[in-house]
XYZ file of C-alpha atoms in Angstrom:
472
model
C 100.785 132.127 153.029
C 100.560 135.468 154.796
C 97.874 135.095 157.488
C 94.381 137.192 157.053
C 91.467 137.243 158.257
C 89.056 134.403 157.167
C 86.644 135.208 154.746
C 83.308 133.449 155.453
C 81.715 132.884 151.922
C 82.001 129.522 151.102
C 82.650 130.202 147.118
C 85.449 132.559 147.998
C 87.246 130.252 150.185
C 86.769 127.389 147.536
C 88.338 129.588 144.478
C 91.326 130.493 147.242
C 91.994 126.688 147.673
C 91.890 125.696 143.484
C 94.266 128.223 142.912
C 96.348 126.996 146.168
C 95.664 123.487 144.563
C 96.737 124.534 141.170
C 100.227 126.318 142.294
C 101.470 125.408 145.670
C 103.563 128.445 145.855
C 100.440 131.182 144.622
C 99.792 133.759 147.773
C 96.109 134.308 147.862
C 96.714 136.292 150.803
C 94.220 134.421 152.721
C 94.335 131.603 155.014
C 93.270 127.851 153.524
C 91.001 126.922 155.862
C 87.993 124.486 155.294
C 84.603 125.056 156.208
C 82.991 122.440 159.035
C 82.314 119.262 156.840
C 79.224 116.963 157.212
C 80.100 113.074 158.626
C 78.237 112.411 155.436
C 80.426 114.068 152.666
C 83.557 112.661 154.823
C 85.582 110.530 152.708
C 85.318 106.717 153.694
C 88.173 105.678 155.977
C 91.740 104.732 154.301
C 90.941 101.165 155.040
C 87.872 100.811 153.364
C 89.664 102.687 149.977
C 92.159 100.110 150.365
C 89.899 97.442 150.591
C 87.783 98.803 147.542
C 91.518 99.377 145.462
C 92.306 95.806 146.360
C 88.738 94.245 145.166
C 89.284 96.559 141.598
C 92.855 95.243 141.206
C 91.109 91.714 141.007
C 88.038 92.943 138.536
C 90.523 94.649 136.733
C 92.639 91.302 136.328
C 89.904 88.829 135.569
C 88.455 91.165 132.899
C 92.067 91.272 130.825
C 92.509 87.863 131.771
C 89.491 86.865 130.206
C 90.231 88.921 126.972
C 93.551 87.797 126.798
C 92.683 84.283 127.606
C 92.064 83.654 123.826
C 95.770 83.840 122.074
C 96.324 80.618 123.758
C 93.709 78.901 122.518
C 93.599 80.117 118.723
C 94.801 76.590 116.999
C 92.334 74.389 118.478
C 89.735 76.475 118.138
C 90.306 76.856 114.977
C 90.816 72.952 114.174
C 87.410 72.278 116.194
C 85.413 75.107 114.700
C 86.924 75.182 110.946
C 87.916 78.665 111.364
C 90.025 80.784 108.586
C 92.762 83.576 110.399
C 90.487 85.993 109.208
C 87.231 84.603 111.144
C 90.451 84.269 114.383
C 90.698 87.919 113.858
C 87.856 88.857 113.785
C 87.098 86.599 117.363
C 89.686 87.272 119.214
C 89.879 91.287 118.585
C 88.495 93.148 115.983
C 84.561 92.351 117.494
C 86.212 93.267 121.070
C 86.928 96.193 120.199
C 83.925 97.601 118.076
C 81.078 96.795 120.807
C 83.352 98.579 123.412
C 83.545 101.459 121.573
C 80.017 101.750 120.760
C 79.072 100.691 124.605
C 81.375 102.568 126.615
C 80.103 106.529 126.116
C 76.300 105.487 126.776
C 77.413 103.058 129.540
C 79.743 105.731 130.959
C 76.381 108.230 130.619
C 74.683 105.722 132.910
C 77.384 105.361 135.386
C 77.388 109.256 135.764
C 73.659 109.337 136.597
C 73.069 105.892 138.520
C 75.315 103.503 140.195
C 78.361 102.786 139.815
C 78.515 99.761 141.633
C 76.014 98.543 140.137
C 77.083 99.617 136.878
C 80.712 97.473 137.492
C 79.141 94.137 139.042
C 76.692 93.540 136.066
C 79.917 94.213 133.608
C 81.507 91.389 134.955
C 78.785 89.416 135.285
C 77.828 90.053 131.958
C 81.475 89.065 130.684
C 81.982 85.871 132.595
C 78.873 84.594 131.647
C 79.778 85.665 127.976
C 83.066 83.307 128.805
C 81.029 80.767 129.051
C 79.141 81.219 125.753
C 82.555 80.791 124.395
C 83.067 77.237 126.292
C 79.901 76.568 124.574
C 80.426 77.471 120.611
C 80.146 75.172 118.305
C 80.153 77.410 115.301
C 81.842 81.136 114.547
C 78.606 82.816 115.186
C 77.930 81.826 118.795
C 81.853 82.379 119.531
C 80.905 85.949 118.179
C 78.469 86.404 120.173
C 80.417 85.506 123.543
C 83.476 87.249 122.514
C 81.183 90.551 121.799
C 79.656 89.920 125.396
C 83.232 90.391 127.040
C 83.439 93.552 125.208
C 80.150 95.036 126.079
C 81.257 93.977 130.014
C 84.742 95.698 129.261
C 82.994 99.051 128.191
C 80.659 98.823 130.705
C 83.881 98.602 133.570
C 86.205 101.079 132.256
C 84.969 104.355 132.629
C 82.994 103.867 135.358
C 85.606 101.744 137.747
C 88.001 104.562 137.107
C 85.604 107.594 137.905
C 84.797 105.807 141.271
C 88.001 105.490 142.085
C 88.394 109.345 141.816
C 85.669 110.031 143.433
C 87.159 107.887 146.577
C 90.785 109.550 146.094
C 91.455 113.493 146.314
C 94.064 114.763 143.567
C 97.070 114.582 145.741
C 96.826 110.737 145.639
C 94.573 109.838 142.786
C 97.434 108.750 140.226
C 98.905 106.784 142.843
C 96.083 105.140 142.948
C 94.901 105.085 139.778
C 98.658 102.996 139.139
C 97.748 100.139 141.730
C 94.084 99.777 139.670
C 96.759 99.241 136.647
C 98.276 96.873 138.037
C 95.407 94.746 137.833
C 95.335 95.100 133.989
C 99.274 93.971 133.718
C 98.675 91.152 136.202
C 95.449 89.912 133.985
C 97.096 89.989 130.458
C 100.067 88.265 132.363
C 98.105 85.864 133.930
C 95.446 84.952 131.580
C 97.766 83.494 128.556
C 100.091 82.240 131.194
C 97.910 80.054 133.123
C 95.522 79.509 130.278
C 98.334 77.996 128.565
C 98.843 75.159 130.748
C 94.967 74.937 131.290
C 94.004 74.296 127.135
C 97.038 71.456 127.719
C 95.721 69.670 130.530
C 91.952 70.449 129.895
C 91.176 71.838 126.611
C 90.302 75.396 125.351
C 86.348 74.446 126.476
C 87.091 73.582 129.978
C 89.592 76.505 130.287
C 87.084 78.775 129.420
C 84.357 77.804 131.757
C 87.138 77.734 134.654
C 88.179 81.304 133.471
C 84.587 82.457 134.275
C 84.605 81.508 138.132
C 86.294 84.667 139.120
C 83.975 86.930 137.779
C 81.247 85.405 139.101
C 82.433 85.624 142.645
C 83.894 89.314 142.406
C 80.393 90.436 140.783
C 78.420 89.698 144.337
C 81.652 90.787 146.152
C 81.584 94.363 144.474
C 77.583 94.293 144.587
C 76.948 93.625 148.663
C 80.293 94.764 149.514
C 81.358 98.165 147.989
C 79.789 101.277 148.503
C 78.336 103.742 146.196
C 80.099 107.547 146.633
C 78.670 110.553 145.278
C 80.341 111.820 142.772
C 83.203 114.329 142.854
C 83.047 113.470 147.213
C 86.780 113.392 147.144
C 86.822 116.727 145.316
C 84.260 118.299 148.137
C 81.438 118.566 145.212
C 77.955 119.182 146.506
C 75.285 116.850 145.541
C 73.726 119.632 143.408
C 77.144 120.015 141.250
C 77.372 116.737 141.007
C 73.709 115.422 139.669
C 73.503 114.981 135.660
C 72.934 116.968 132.933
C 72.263 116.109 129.199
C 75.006 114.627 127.005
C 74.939 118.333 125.210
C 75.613 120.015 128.103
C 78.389 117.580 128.830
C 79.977 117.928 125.692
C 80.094 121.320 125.824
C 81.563 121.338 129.565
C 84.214 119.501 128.270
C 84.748 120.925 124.846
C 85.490 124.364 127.050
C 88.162 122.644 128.745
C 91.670 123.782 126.748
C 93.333 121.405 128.061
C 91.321 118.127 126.747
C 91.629 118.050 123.053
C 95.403 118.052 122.593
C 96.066 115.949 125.654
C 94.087 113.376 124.776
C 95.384 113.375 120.889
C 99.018 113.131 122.331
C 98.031 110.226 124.496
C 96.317 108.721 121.303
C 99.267 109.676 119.017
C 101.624 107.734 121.590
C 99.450 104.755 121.918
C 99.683 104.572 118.225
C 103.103 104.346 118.660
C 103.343 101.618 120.756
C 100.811 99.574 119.651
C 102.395 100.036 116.019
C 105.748 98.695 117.394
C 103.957 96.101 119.367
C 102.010 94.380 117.168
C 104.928 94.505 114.553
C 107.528 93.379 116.751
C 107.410 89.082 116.398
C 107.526 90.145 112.472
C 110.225 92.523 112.889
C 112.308 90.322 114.653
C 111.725 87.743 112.784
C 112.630 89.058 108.955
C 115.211 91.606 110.578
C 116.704 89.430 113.010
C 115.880 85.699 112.048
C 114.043 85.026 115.362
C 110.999 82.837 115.372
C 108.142 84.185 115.973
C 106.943 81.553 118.744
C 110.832 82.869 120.356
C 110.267 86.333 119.994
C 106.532 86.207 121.212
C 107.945 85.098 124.918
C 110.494 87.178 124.924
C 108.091 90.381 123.938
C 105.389 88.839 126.542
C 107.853 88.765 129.580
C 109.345 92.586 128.538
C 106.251 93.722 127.607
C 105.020 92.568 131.142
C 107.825 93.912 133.632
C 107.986 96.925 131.457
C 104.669 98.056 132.032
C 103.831 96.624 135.579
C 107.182 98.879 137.139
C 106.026 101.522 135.175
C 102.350 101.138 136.393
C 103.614 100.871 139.767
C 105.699 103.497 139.576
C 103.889 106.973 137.709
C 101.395 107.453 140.033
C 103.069 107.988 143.173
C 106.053 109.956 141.463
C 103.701 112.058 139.289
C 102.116 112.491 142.813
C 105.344 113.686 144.010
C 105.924 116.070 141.646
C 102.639 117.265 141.293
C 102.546 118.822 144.439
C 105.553 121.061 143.019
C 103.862 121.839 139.797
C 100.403 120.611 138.769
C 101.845 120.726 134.818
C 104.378 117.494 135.842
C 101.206 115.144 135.383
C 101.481 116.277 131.253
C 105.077 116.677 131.636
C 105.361 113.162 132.305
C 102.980 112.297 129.037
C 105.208 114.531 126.924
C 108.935 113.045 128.159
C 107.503 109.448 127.547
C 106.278 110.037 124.117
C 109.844 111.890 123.326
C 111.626 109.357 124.474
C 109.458 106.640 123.261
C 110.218 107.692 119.275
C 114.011 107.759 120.479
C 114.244 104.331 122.503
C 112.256 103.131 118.889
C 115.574 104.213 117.193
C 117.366 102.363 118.990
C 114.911 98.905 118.757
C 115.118 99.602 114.759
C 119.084 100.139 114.634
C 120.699 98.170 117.323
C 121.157 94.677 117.366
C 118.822 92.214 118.031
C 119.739 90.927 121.526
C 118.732 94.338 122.658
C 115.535 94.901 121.116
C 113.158 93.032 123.806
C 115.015 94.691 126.832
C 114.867 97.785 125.347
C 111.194 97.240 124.135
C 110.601 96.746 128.108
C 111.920 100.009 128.549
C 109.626 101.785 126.371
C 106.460 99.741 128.097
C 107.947 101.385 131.494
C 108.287 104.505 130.099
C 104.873 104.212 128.703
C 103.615 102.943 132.291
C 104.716 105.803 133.817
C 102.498 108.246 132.140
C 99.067 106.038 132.198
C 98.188 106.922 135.959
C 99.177 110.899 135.405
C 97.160 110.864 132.084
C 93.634 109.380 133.873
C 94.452 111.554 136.805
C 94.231 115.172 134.875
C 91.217 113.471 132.986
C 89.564 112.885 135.736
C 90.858 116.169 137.850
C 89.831 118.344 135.074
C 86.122 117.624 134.012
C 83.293 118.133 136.430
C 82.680 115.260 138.754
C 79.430 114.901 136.906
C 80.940 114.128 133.614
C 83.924 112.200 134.589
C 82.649 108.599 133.467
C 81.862 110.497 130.382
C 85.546 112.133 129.992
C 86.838 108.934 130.469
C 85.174 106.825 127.974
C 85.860 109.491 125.316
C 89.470 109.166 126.354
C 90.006 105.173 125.993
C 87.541 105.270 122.454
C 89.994 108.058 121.296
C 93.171 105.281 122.292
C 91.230 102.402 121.069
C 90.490 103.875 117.777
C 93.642 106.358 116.964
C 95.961 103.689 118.489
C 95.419 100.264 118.826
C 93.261 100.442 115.544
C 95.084 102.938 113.559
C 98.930 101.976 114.653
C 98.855 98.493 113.427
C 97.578 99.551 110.424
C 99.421 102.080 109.417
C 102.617 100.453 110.007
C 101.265 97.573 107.926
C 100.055 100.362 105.233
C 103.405 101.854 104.944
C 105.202 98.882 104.952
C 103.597 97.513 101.421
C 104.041 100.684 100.274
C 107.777 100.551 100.892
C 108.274 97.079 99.546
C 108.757 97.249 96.148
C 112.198 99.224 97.041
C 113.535 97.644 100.332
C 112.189 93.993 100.213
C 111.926 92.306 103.481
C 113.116 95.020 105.068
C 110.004 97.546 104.320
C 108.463 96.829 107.458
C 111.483 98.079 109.764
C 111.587 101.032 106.996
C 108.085 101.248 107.958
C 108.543 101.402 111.717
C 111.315 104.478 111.522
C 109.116 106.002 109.799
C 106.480 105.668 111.978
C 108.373 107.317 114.867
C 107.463 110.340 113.733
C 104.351 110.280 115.003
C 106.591 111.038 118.277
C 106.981 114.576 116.753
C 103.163 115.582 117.106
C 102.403 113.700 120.207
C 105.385 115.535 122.088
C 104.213 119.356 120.695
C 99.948 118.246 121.954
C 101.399 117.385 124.763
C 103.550 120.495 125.134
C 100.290 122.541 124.607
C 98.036 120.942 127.154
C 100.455 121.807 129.594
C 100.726 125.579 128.763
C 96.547 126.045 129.756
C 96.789 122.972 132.149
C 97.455 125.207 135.455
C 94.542 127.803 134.799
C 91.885 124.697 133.911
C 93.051 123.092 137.391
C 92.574 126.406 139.245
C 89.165 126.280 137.637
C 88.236 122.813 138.448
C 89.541 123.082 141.396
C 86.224 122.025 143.346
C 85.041 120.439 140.771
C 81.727 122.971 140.285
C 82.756 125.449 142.815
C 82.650 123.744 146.104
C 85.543 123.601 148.510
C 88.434 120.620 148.719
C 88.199 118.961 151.435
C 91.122 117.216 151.537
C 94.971 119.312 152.659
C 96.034 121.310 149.883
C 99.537 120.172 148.387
């Protein structure tokens, strides 16, 4: 940049730094240089982030491995309890997944206006005592009840572990890491069936269950006494003014004016239905397709599905990072080329031959796993500070209902509507032509990127304060 005079006003300097922010090579003609910062709105040292990443890797793992913990465990609780597939279902999932979508948005309201420390140590409180309501069942209706709890503590943790974590971590290194907090989610829904496995063996589904609760209940105190509350939108150089609440309306409409939002989060919905389509499909698939039994083709899927997405965890956040710094619109970019080439890899699963469907079904998961960190990054980077717990819940309901409801179902839809001409073979019919789905997720994607530069320039501190953190 040409050098200028400095220009004193605060506000001035901060709109010359978002657009700096926003497009590396964009000549304000003035010189980027912060104000004097206050000790207090320093960000905490690197050692204490990595301390607080490394304690919400762990939260994040005992949480999924909790969830998880239950496909291991399905026959002899059923057996014991007297349980139809349907009453399994609706246990191990379906009741999951309807008290986190109601919780999350009001619990993500709270985390915006209170603690989020707080907010994240009664969640997993809450869910590993509701692990050991399950221990306890001896009918359907308590199991409900403690399977529900782990879904109110799962709402209650999302949003609000992910908004700390960019408050703690500027934009030039939130997605990398936003992709080691994912790795905590691989490493639970790895771990959980895995060791549970061996666990119901030696000491029954009851026992297993009470053990699974131990970890939460020593990471609750941990996060409580340990970790520190930070203001919101501190890593973003927010004052405390921008960043106290406001009412739901006037969050909706704050983010509602952000062109950017709706379409990105619809693609990222669109390509979780995708995957979660092809997913839950793929033990059947293989299985009238291929002739693979579905106990064979559930280990393979679990160890692809595993790798797949752990690299690709690992791996997003510090490249979209990278590339980031060139061009803010590479954090979409990377949303849009996954989704593309997740409709053409599923081509390949549906037509090739079977010995490379799991292998190439681990591709997909990295390719998938690439985008996740990127996607909460521009979430987060885009809303005001004060509304990011909110922007985030709306985010994962939009996934959990669009995807991992919808793409099951509409696989299984189409597929007994396509069996009275192709058989057995409807549900692969099904799956092509499910793909499509690829086409409107790509062009969503595509869009957000086209307004994503201006709404960074505009967020860039996050309510009109300056960054106080190097610009890219």
């Amino acid at each position: 940049m040409r050098s200028q005079p400095a220009r004193n006003d605060a506000h001035i300097y901060g709109e010359d730094e978002r657009m700096a922010e926003s497009d590396p090579h964009l000549d304000t003609g003035q010189p980027v240089t912060a104000p004097p910062v206050a000790a207090a709105d320093r960000l905490p040292s690197m050692a204490y982030r990595a301390y607080f990443l490394f304690i919400m890797v762990l939260v994040s793992a005992s949480v999924q491995g909790e969830r998880y913990l239950m496909v291991v465990m399905v026959e002899p609780i059923r057996h014991e309890l007297h349980l139809s597939d349907a009453a399994i279902g609706m246990v191990k999932d379906m009741i999951i997944a309807i008290v986190y979508i109601l919780a999350i948005i009001p619990l993500a309201r709270l985390a915006d206006g209170w603690s989020k420390r707080k907010i994240v140590a009664i969640a997993a409180t809450v869910w590993s005592a509701a692990v050991i309501v399950c221990g306890a069942a001896k009918s359907f209706w308590v199991l409900l009840i403690g399977r529900a709890g782990i879904g109110l503590g799962e709402g209650g943790y999302t949003a609000p572990s992910q908004a700390w974590i960019a408050d703690l971590f500027p934009v030039r290194q939130r997605a990398t890491a936003l992709s080691i907090f994912l790795l905590g989610a691989s490493l639970g829904t790895f771990l959980g069936p895995a060791i549970g496995g061996w666990a119901v063996h030696e000491y029954g589904w009851r026992n297993t269950l009470i053990f699974a609760s131990i970890p939460g209940f020593i990471l609750a105190p941990i996060v409580w006494f340990t970790l520190r509350d930070t203001r919101s939108g501190l890593a973003d150089g927010a004052t405390a003014e921008q960043s106290a609440p406001v009412s739901f309306v006037q969050t909706a409409r704050e983010l509602l004016a952000i062109k950017t939002l709706p379409p990105l989060i619809l693609a990222a919905s669109l390509n979780a239905l995708l995957t979660m389509g092809f997913i839950s499909w793929a033990p059947a698939f293989m299985e009238r397709s291929h002739g693979m039994p579905a106990n064979e083709a559930g280990l393979q899927m679990g160890g692809a599905l595993f790798f797949g997405s752990a690299i690709g965890h690992t791996l997003g956040g510090p490249i979209a990072d990278f590339l980031g710094r060139r061009d803010m619109r590479w954090y979409i970019w990377m949303l849009m080329i996954s989704g593309a080439c997740a409709a053409g890899i599923g081509w390949m699963i549906l037509t090739g031959p079977g010995e490379r469907v799991f292998p190439l079904y681990g591709l997909n998961m990295l390719l998938g796993g690439l985008s996740a960190a990127p996607l909460m990054a521009v979430v987060a980077g885009l809303v005001p500070s004060r509304s990011r717990a909110t922007a985030i819940a709306v985010l994962m309901v939009t996934i959990q209902v669009v995807g991992l409801g919808g793409g099951p179902v509409l696989v299984g839809w189409l597929s007994d509507l396509l069996r009275p001409t192709y058989g057995e073979d409807s549900l692969g019919m099904a799956m092509r032509w499910a793909l499509l789905v690829g086409v409107p997720s790509t062009f969503l994607a595509w869009i957000a990127s086209t307004t994503c530069r201006k709404d960074f320039a505009s967020a860039g501190g996050w309510g009109g304060a300056a960054v106080n953190h190097a610009v890219h």
